[in-house]
PDB file of C-alpha atoms and ligand atoms in Angstrom:
ATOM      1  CA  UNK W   1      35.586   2.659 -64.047  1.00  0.00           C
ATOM      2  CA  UNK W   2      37.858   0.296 -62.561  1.00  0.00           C
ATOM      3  CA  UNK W   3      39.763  -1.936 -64.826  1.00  0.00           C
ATOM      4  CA  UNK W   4      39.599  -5.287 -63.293  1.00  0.00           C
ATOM      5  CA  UNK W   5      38.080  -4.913 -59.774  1.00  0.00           C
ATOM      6  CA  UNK W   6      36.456  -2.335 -57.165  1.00  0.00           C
ATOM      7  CA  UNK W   7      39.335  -3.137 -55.321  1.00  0.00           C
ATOM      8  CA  UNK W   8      42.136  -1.957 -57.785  1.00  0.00           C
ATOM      9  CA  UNK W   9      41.762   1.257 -55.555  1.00  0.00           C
ATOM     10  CA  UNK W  10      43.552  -0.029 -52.938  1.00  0.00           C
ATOM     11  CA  UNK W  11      46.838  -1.424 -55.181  1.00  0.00           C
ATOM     12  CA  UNK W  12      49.427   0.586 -55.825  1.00  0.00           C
ATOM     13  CA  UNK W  13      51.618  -1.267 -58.637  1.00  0.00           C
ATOM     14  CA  UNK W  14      50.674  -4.345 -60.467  1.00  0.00           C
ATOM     15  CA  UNK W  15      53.381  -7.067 -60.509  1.00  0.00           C
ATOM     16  CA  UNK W  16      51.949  -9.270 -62.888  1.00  0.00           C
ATOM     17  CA  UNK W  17      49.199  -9.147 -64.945  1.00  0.00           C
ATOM     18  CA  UNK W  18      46.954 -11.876 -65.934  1.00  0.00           C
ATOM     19  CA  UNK W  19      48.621 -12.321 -69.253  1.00  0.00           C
ATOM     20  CA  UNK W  20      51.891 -12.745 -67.954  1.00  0.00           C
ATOM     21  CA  UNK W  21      50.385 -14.647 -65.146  1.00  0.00           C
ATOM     22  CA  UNK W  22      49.341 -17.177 -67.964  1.00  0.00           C
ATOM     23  CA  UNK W  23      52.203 -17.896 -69.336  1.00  0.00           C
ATOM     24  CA  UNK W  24      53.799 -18.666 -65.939  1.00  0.00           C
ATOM     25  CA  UNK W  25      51.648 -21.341 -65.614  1.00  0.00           C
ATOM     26  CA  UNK W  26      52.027 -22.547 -68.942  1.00  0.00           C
ATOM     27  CA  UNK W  27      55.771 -22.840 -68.653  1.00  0.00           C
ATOM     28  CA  UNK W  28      55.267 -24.763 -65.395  1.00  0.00           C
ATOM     29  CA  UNK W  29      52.703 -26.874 -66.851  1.00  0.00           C
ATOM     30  CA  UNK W  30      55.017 -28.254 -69.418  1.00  0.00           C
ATOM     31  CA  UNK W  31      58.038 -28.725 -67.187  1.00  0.00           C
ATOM     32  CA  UNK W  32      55.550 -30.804 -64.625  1.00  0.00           C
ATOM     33  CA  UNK W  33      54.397 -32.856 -68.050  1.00  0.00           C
ATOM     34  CA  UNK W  34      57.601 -33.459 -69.129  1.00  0.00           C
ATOM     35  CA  UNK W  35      58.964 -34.512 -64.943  1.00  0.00           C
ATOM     36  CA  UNK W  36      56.307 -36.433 -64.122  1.00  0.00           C
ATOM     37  CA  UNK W  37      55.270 -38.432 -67.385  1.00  0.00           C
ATOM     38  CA  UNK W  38      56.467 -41.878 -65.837  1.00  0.00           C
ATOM     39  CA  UNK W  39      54.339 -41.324 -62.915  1.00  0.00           C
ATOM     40  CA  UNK W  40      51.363 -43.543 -62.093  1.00  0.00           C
ATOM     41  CA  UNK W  41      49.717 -41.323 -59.471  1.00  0.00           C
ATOM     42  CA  UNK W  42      50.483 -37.356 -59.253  1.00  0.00           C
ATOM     43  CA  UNK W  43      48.501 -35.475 -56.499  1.00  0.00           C
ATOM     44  CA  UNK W  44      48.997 -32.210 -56.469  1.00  0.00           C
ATOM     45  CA  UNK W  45      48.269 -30.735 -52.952  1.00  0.00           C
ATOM     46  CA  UNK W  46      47.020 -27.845 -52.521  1.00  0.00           C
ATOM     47  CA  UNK W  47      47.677 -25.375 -49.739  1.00  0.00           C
ATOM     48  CA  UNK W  48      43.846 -23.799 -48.828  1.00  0.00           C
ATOM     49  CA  UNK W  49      43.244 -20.771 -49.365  1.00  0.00           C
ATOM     50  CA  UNK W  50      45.818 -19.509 -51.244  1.00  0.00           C
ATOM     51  CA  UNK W  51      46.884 -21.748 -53.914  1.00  0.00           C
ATOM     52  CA  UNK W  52      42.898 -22.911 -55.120  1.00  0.00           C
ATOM     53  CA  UNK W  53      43.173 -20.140 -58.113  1.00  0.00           C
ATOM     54  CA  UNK W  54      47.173 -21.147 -59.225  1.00  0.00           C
ATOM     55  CA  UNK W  55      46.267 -24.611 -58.613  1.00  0.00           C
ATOM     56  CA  UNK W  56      42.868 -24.140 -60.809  1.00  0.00           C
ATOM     57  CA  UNK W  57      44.838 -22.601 -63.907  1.00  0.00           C
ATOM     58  CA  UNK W  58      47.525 -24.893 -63.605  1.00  0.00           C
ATOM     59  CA  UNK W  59      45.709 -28.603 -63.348  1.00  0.00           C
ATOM     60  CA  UNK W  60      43.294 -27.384 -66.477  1.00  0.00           C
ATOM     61  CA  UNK W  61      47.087 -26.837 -68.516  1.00  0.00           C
ATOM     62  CA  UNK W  62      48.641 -30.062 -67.314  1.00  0.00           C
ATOM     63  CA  UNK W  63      48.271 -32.951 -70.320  1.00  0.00           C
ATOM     64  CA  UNK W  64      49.151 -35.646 -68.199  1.00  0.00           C
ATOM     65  CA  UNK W  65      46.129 -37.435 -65.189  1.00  0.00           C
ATOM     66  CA  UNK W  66      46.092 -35.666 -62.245  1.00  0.00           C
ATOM     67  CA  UNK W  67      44.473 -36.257 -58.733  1.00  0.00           C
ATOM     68  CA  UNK W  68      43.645 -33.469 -56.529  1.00  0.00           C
ATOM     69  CA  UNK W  69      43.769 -33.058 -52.387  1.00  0.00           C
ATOM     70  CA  UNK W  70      43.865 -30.359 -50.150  1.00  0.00           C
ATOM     71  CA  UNK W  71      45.086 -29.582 -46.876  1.00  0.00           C
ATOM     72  CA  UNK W  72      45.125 -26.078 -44.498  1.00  0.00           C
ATOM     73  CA  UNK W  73      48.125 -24.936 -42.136  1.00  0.00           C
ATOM     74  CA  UNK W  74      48.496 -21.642 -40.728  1.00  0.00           C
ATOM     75  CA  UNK W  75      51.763 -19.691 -40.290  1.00  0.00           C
ATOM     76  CA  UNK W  76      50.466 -16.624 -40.298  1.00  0.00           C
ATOM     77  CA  UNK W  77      48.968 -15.378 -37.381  1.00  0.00           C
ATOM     78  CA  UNK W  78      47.326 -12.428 -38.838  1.00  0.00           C
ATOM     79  CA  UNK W  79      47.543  -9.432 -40.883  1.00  0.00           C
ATOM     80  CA  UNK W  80      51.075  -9.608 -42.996  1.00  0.00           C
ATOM     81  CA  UNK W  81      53.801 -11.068 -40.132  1.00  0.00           C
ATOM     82  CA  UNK W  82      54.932 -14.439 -40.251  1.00  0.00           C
ATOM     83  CA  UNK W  83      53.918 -16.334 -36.996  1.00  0.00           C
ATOM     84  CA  UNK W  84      57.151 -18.444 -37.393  1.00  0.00           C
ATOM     85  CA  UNK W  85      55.181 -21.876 -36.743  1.00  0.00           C
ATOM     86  CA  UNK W  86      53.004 -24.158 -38.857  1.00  0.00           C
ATOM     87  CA  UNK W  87      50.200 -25.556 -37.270  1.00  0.00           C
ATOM     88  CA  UNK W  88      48.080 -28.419 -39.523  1.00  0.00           C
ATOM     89  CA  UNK W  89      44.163 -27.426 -39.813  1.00  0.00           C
ATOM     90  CA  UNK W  90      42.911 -29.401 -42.412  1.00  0.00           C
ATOM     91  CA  UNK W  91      44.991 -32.920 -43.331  1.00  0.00           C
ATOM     92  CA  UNK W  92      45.398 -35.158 -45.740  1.00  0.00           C
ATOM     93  CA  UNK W  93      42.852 -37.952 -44.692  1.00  0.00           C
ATOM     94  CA  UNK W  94      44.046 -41.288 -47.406  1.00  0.00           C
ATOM     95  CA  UNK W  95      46.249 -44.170 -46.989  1.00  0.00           C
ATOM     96  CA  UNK W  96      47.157 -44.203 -50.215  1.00  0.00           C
ATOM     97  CA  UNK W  97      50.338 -42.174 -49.610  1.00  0.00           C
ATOM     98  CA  UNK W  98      52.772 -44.789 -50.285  1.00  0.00           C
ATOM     99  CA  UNK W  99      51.509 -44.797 -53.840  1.00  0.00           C
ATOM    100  CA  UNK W 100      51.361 -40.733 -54.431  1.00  0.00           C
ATOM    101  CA  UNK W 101      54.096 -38.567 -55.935  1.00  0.00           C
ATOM    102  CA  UNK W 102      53.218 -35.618 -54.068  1.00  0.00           C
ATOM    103  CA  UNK W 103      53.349 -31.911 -55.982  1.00  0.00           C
ATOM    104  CA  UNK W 104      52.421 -29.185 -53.075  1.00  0.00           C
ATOM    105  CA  UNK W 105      50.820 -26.432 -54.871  1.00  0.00           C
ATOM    106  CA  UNK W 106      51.313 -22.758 -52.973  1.00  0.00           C
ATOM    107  CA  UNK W 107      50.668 -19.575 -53.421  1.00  0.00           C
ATOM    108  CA  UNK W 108      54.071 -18.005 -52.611  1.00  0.00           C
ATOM    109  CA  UNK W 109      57.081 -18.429 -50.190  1.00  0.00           C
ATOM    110  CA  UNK W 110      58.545 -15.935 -47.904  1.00  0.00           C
ATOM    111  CA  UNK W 111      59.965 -17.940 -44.489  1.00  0.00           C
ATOM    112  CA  UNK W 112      60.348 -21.105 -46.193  1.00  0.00           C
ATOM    113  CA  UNK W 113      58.496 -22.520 -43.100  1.00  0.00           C
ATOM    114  CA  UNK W 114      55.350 -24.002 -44.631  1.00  0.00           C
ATOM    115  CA  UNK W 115      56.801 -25.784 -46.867  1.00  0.00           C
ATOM    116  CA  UNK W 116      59.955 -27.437 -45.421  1.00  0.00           C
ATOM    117  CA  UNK W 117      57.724 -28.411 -42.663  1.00  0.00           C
ATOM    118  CA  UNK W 118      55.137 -29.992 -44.982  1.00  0.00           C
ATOM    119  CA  UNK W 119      57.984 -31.846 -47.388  1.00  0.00           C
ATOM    120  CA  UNK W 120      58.999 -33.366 -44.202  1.00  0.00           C
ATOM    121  CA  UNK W 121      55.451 -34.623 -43.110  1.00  0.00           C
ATOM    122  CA  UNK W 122      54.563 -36.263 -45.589  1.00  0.00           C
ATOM    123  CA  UNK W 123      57.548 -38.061 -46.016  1.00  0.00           C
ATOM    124  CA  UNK W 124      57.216 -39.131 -42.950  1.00  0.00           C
ATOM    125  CA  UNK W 125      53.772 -40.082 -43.571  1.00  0.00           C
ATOM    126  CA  UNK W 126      54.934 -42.177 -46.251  1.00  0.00           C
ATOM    127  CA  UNK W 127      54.554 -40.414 -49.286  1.00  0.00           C
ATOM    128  CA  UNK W 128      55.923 -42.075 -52.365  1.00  0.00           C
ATOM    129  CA  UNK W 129      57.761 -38.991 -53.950  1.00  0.00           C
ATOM    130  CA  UNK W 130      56.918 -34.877 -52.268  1.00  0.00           C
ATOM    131  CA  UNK W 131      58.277 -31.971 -54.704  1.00  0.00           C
ATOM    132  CA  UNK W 132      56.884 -28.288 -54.108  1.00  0.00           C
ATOM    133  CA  UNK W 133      55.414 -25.786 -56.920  1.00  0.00           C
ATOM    134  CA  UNK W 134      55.329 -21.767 -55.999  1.00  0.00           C
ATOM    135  CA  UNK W 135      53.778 -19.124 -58.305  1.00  0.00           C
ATOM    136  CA  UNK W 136      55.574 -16.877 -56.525  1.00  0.00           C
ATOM    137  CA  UNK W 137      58.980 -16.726 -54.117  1.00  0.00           C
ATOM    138  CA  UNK W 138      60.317 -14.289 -51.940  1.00  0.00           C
ATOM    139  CA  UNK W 139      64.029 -15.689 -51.076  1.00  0.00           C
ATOM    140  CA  UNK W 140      65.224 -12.621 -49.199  1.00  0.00           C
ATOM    141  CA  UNK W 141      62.955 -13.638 -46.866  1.00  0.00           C
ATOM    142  CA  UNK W 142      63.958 -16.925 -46.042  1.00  0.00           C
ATOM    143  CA  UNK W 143      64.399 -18.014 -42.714  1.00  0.00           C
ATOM    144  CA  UNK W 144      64.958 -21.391 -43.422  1.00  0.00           C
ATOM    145  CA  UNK W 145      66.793 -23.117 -46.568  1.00  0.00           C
ATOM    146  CA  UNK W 146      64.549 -23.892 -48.531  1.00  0.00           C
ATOM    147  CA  UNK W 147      64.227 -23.452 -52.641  1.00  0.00           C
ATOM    148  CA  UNK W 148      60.726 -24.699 -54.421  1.00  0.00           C
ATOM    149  CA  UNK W 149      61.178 -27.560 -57.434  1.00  0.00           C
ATOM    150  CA  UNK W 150      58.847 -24.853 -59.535  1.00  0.00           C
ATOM    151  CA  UNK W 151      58.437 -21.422 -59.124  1.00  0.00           C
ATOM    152  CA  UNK W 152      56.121 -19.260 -61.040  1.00  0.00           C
ATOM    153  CA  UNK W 153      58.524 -15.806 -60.343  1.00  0.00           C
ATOM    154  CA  UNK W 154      60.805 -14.592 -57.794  1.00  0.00           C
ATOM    155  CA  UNK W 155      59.199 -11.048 -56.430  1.00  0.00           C
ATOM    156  CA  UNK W 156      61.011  -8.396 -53.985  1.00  0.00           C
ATOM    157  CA  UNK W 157      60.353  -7.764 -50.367  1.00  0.00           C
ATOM    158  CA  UNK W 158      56.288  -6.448 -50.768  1.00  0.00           C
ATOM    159  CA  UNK W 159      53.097  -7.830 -49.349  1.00  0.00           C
ATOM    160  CA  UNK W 160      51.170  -8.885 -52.768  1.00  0.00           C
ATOM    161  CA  UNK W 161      47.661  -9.818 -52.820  1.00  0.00           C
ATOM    162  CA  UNK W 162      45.551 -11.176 -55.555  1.00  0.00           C
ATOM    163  CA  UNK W 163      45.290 -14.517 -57.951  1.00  0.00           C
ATOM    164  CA  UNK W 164      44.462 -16.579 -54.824  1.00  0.00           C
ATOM    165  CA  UNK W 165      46.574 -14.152 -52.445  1.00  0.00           C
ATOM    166  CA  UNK W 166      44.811 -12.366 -49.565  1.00  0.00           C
ATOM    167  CA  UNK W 167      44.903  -9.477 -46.907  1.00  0.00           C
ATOM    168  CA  UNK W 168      42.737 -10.096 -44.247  1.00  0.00           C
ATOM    169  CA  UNK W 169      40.526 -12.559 -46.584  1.00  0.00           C
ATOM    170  CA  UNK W 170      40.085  -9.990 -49.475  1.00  0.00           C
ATOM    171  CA  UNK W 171      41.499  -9.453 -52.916  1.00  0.00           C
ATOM    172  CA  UNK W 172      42.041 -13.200 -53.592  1.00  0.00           C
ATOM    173  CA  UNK W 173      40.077 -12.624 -56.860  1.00  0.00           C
ATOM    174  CA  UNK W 174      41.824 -10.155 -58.370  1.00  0.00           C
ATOM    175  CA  UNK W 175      43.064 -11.660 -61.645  1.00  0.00           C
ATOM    176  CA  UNK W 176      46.993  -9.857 -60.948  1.00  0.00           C
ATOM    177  CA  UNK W 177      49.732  -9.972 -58.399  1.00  0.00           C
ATOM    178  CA  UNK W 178      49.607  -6.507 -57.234  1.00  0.00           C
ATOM    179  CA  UNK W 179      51.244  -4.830 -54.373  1.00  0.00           C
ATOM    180  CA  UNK W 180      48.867  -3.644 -51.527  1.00  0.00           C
ATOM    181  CA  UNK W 181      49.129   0.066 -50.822  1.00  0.00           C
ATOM    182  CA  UNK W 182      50.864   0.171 -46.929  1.00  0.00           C
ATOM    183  CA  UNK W 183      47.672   2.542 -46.029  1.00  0.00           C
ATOM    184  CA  UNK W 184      45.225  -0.276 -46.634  1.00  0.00           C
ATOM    185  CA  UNK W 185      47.643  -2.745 -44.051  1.00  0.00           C
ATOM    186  CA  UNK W 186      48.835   0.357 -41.586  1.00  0.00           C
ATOM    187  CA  UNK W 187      44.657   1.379 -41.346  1.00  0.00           C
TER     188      UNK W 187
HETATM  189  P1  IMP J 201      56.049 -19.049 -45.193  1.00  0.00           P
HETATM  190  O1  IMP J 201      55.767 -20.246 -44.335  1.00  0.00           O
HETATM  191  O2  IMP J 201      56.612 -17.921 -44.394  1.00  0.00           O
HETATM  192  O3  IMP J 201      56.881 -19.368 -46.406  1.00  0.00           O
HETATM  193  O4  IMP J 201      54.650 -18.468 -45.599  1.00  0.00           O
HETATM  194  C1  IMP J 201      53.994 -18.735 -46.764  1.00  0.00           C
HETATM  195  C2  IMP J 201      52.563 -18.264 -46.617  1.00  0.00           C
HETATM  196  O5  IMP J 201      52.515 -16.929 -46.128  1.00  0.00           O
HETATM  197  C3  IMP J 201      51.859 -18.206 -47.955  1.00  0.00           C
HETATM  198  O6  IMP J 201      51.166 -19.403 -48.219  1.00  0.00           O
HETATM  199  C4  IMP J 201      50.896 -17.058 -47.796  1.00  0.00           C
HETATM  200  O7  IMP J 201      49.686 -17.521 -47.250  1.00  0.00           O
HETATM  201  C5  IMP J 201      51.546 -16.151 -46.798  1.00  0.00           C
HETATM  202  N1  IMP J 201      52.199 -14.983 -47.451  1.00  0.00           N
HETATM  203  C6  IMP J 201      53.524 -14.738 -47.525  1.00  0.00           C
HETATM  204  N2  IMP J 201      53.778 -13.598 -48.177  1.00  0.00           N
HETATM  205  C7  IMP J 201      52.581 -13.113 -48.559  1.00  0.00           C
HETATM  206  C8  IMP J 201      52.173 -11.943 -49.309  1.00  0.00           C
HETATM  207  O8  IMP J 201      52.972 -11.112 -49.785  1.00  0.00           O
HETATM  208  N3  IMP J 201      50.830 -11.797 -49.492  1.00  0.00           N
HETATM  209  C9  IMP J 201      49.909 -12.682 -49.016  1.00  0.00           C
HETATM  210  N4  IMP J 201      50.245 -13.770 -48.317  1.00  0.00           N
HETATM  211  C10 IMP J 201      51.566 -13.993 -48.091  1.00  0.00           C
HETATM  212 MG1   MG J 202      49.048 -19.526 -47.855  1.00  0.00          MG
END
């Protein structure tokens, strides 16, 4: 029987399990309470798909008021290669930028491109404050400078799925960070 999922099958290490997952968050939590306890208007902004579990955890540990928006960009054209460009598919729709510290909630980093490109957009669109939070971060793969305000944990070189994190649209339930077996990808 399969511990967490049909799908632990395909995983071939766990890098972190829900527990320690847990008390990721919780550290971030209270570092984001303690930064942001003079502000009047947090949004965290979450990056669809991937961040909706991270970002789910995380806003139900946070003591201080919280609003919530989304928005979807794409840098990844498919399967597990960076595209190398962002391209916007949801936005933010408000006017109410001016008055928002902005928290962007992701998944994980690898290029560095989502999120430098985002930080710069919505300051440009007028946003009153724009900090970025990462459960995970892979800095060897950075191809732009770029280091998070949070981070969850700093992982090697491996394509991870799970908590939020996807191949091809599956295992983003998984409750781990486990590393995809390279059969499942090089199918
Ligand atoms: P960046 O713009 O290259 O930093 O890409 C970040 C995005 O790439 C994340 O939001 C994920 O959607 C995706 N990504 C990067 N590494 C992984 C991985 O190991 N597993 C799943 N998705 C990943
Ligand atoms: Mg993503």
């Amino acid at each position: 029987m399969a511990k967490y999922s049909i799908l632990d099958d395909d995983i071939q290490e766990i890098l972190l399990s829900p527990e320690e997952i847990d008390s990721i968050i919780e550290r971030i939590a209270d570092e984001i309470d303690r930064d942001y306890k003079d502000s009047k208007r947090l949004l965290l902004l979450g990056i669809l798909k991937g961040s909706v579990v991270f970002m789910g955890e995380l806003m139900k540990k946070l003591k201080i008021p919280v609003e919530i928006d989304f928005m979807k960009v794409s840098s990844y054209a498919s399967g597990t290669k960076s595209s190398g460009r962002v391209n916007i598919l949801l936005d933010l729709n408000r006017k109410d930028l001016s008055e928002c510290d902005i928290l962007i909630i992701e998944d994980i980093i690898d290029s560095g491109r989502t999120l430098s490109y985002l930080c710069e957009y919505l300051a440009l669109n007028g946003a009153r404050s724009v900090k970025t939070c990462t459960l995970l971060d892979k800095p060897s793969r950075r191809e732009v400078n770029f280091t998070p305000n949070y981070r969850g944990k700093e992982i090697p070189d491996k394509f991870v799925v799970g908590y939020g994190l996807d191949y091809a649209e599956q295992y983003r339930a998984l409750p781990y960070i486990g590393v995809l077996k390279p059969e499942v990808y090089n199918k």
